[in-house]
PDB file of C-alpha atoms in Angstrom:
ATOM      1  CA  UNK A   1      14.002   0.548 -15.538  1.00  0.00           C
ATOM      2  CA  UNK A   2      10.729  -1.389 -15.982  1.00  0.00           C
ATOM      3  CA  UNK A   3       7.748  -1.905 -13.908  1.00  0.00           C
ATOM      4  CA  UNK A   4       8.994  -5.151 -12.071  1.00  0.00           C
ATOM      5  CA  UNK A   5      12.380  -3.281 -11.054  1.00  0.00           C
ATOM      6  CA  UNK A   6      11.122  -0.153  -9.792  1.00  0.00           C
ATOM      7  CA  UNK A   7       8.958  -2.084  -7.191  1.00  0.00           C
ATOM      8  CA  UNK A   8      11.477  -5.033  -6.034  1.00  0.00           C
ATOM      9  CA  UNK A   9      12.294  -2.814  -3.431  1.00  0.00           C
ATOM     10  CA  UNK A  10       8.599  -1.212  -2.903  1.00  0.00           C
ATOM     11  CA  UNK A  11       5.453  -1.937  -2.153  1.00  0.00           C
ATOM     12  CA  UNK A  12       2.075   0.180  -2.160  1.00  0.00           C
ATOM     13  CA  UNK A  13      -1.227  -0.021   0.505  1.00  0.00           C
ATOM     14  CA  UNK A  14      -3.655   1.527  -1.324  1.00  0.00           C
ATOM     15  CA  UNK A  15      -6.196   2.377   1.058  1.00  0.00           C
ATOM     16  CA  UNK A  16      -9.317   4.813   1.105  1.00  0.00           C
ATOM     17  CA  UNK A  17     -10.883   7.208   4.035  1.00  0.00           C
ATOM     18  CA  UNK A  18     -14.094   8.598   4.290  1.00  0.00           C
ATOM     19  CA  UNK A  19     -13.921  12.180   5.319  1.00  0.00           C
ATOM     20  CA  UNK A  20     -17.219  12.072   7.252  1.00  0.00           C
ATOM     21  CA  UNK A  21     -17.466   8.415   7.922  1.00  0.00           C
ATOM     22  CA  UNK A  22     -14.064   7.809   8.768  1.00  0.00           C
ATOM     23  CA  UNK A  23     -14.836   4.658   7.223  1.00  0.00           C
ATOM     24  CA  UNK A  24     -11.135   2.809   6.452  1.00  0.00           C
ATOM     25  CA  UNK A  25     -10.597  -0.154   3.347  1.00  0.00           C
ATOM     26  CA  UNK A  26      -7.994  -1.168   1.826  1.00  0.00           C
ATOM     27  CA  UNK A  27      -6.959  -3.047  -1.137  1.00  0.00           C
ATOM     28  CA  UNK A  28      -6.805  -6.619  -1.550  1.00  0.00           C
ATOM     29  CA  UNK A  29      -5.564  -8.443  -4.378  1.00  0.00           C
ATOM     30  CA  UNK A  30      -7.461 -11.546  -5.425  1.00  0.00           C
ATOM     31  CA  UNK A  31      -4.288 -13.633  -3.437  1.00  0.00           C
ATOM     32  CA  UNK A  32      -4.966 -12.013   0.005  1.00  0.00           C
ATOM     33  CA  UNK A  33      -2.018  -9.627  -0.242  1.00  0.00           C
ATOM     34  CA  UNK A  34      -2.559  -6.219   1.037  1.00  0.00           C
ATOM     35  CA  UNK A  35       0.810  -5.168  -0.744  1.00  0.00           C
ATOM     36  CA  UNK A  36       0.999  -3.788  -4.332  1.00  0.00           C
ATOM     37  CA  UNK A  37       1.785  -4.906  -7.153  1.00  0.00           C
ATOM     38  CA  UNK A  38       2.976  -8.211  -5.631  1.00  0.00           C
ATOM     39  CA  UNK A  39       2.981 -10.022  -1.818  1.00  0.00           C
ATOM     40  CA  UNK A  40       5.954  -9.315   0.419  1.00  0.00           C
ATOM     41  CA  UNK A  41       8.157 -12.361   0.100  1.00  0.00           C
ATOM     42  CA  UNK A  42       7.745 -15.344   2.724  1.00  0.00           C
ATOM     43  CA  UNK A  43       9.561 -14.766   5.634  1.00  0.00           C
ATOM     44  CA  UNK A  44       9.429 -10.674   5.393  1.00  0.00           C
ATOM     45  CA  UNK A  45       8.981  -9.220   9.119  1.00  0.00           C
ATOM     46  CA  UNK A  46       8.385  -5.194   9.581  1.00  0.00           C
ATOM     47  CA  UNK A  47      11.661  -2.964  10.641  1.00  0.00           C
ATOM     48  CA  UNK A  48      11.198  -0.770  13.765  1.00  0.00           C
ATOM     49  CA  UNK A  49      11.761   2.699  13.102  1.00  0.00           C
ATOM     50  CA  UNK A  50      15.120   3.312  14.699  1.00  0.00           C
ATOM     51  CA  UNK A  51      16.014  -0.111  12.906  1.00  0.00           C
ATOM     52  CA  UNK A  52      15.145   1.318   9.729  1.00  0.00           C
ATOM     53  CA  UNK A  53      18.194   1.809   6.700  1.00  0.00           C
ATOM     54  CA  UNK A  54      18.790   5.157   5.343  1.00  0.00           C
ATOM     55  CA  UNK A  55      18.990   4.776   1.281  1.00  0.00           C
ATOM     56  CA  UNK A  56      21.390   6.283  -1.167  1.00  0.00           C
ATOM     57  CA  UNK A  57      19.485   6.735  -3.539  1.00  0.00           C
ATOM     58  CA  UNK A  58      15.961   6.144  -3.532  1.00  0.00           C
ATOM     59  CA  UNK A  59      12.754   6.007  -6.056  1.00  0.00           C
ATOM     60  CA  UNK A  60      10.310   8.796  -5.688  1.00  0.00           C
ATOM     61  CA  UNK A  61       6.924   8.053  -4.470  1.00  0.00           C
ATOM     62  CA  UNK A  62       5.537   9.871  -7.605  1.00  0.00           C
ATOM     63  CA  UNK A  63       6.933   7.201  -9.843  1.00  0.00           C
ATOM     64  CA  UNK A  64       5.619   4.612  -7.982  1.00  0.00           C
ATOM     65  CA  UNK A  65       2.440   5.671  -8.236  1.00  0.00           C
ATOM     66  CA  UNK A  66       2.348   6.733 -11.995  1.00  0.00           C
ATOM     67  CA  UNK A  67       3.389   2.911 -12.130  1.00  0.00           C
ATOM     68  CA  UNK A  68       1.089   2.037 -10.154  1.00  0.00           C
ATOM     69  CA  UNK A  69      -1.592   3.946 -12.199  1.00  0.00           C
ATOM     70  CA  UNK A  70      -0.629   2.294 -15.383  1.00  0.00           C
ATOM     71  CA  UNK A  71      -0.120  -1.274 -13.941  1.00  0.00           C
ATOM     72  CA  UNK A  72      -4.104  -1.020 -12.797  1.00  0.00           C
ATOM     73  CA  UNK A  73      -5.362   0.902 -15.666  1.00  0.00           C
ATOM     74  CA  UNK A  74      -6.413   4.057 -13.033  1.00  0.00           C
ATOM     75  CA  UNK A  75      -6.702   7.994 -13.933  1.00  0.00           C
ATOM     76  CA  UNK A  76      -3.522   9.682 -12.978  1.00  0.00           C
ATOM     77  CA  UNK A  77      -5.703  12.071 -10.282  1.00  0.00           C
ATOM     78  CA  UNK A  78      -7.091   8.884  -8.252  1.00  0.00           C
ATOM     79  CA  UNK A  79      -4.455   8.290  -6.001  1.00  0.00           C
ATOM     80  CA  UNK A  80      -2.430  10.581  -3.902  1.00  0.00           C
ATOM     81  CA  UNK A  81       1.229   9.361  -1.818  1.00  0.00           C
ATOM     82  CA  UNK A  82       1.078   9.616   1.988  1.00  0.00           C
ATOM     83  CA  UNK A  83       4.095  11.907   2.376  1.00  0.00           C
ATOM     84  CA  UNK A  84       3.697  10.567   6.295  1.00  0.00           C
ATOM     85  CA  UNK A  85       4.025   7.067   5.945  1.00  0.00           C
ATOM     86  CA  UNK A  86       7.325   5.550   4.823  1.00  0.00           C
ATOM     87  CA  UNK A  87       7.968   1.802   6.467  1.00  0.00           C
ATOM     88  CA  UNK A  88      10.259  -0.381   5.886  1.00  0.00           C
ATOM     89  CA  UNK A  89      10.227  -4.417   6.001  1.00  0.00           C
ATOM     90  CA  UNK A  90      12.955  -7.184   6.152  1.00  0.00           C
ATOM     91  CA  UNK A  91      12.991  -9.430   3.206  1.00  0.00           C
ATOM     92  CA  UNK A  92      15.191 -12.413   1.775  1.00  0.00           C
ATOM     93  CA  UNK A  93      15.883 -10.106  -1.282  1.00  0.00           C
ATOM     94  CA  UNK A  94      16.708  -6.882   1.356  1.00  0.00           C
ATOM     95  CA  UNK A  95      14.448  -4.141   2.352  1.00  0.00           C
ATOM     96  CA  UNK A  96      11.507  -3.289   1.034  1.00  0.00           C
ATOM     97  CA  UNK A  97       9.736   0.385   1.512  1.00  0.00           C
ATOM     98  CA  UNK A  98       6.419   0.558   1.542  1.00  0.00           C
ATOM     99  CA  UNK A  99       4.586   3.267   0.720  1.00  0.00           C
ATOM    100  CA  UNK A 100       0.447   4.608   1.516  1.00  0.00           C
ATOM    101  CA  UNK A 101      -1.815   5.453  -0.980  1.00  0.00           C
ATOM    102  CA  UNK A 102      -4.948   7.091  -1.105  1.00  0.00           C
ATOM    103  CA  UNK A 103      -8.286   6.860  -3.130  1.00  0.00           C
ATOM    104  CA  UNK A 104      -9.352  10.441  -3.716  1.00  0.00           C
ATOM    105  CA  UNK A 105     -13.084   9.734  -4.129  1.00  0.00           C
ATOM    106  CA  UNK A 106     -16.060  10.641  -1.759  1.00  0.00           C
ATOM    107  CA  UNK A 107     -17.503   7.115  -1.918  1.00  0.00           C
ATOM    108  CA  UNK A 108     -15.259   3.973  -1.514  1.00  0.00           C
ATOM    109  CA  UNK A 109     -13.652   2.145  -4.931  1.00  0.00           C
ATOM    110  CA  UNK A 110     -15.241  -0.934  -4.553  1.00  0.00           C
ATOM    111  CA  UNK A 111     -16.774  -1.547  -8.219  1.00  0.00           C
ATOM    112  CA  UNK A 112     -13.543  -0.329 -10.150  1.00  0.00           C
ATOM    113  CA  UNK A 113     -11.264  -2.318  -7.992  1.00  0.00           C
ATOM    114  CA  UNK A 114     -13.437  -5.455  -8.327  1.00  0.00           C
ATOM    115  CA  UNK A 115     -13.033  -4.649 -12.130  1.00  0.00           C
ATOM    116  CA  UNK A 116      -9.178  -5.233 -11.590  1.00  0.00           C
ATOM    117  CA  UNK A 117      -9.956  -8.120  -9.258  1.00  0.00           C
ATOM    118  CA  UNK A 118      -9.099  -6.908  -5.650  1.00  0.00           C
ATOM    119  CA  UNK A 119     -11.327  -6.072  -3.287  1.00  0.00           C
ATOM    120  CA  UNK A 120     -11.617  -2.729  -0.761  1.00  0.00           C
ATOM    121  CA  UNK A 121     -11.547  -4.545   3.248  1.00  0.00           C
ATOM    122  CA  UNK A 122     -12.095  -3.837   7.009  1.00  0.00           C
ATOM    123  CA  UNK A 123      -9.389  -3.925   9.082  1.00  0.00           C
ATOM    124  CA  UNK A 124     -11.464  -6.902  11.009  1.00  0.00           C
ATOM    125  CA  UNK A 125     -11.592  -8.540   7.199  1.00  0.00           C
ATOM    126  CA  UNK A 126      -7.882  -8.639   6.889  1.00  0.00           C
ATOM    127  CA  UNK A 127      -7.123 -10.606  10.110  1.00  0.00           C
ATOM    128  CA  UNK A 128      -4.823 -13.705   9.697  1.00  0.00           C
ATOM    129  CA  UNK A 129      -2.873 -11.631   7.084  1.00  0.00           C
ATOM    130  CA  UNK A 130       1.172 -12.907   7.482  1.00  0.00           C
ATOM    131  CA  UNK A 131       2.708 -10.809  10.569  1.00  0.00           C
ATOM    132  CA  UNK A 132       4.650  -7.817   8.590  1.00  0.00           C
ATOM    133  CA  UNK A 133       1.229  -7.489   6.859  1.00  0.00           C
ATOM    134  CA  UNK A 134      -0.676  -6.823   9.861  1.00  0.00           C
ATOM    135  CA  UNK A 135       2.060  -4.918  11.442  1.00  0.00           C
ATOM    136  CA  UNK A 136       1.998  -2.508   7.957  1.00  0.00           C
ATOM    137  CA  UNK A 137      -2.181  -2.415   8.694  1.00  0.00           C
ATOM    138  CA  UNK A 138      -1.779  -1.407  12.600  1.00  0.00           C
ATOM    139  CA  UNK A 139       0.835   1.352  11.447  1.00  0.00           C
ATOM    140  CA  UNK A 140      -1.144   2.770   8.712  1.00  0.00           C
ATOM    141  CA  UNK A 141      -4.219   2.895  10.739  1.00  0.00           C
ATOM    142  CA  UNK A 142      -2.477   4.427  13.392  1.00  0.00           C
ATOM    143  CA  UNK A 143      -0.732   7.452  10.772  1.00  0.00           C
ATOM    144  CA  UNK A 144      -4.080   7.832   9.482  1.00  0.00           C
ATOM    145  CA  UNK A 145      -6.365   8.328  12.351  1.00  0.00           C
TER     146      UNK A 145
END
């Protein structure tokens, strides 16, 4: 399975928290999208919960972010899954589960994403993102704090 398959049915928000600040970013890629490794597709809208499918079979966080990790050239102890925060979006190609992860540093990535052009953003920074965007933003926030 390559990199491109194991994520055409997931997505990552990598995102970082300040422990004292409670300061919240997360990542943007150089195209807007909040999503990794790629946008959601046009026309994607967010599932309500008791919408949401149960999979088979499914790919394990852990793998996602290992490719994740290797995709962005990171250190394997940077990022850690949300075990909380599973969501799942409607998309031309079928669902799509996205998945939270977090920077584990005490000051926010901003120089070594810039360095794999993204950029670490508000929440009032990432207004006018497409609808199942925003609704993944106003869901994570909520999980988190």
């Amino acid at each position: 399975m390559t990199q491109s398959d194991t994520f055409t049915h997931h997505r990552l928000l990598l995102y970082y928290k300040g422990d004292i600040s409670a300061l919240m970013l997360f990542a943007q890629h150089s195209n807007g999208s909040i999503c990794f490794p790629e946008p959601l597709p046009a026309l994607s809208s967010a599932l309500e919960p008791e919408e949401f499918i149960t999979e088979k079979v499914s790919t394990h966080p852990a793998m996602l972010v290992n490719n994740i990790n290797q995709l962005l050239q990171l250190d394997n102890d940077l990022l850690r899954i949300e075990p909380e925060f599973s969501e799942q979006i409607d998309a031309p190609g079928g669902i799509i589960t996205v998945h939270m992860v977090r920077f584990m540093l005490l000051d926010p990535p901003h120089k070594l994403m810039q360095s794999r052009d993204c950029r670490m953003r508000t929440l009032p920074e990432l207004r006018g993102r497409p609808p199942a965007e925003m609704e993944l933003l106003r869901r994570a926030y909520a999980k988190v704090m």
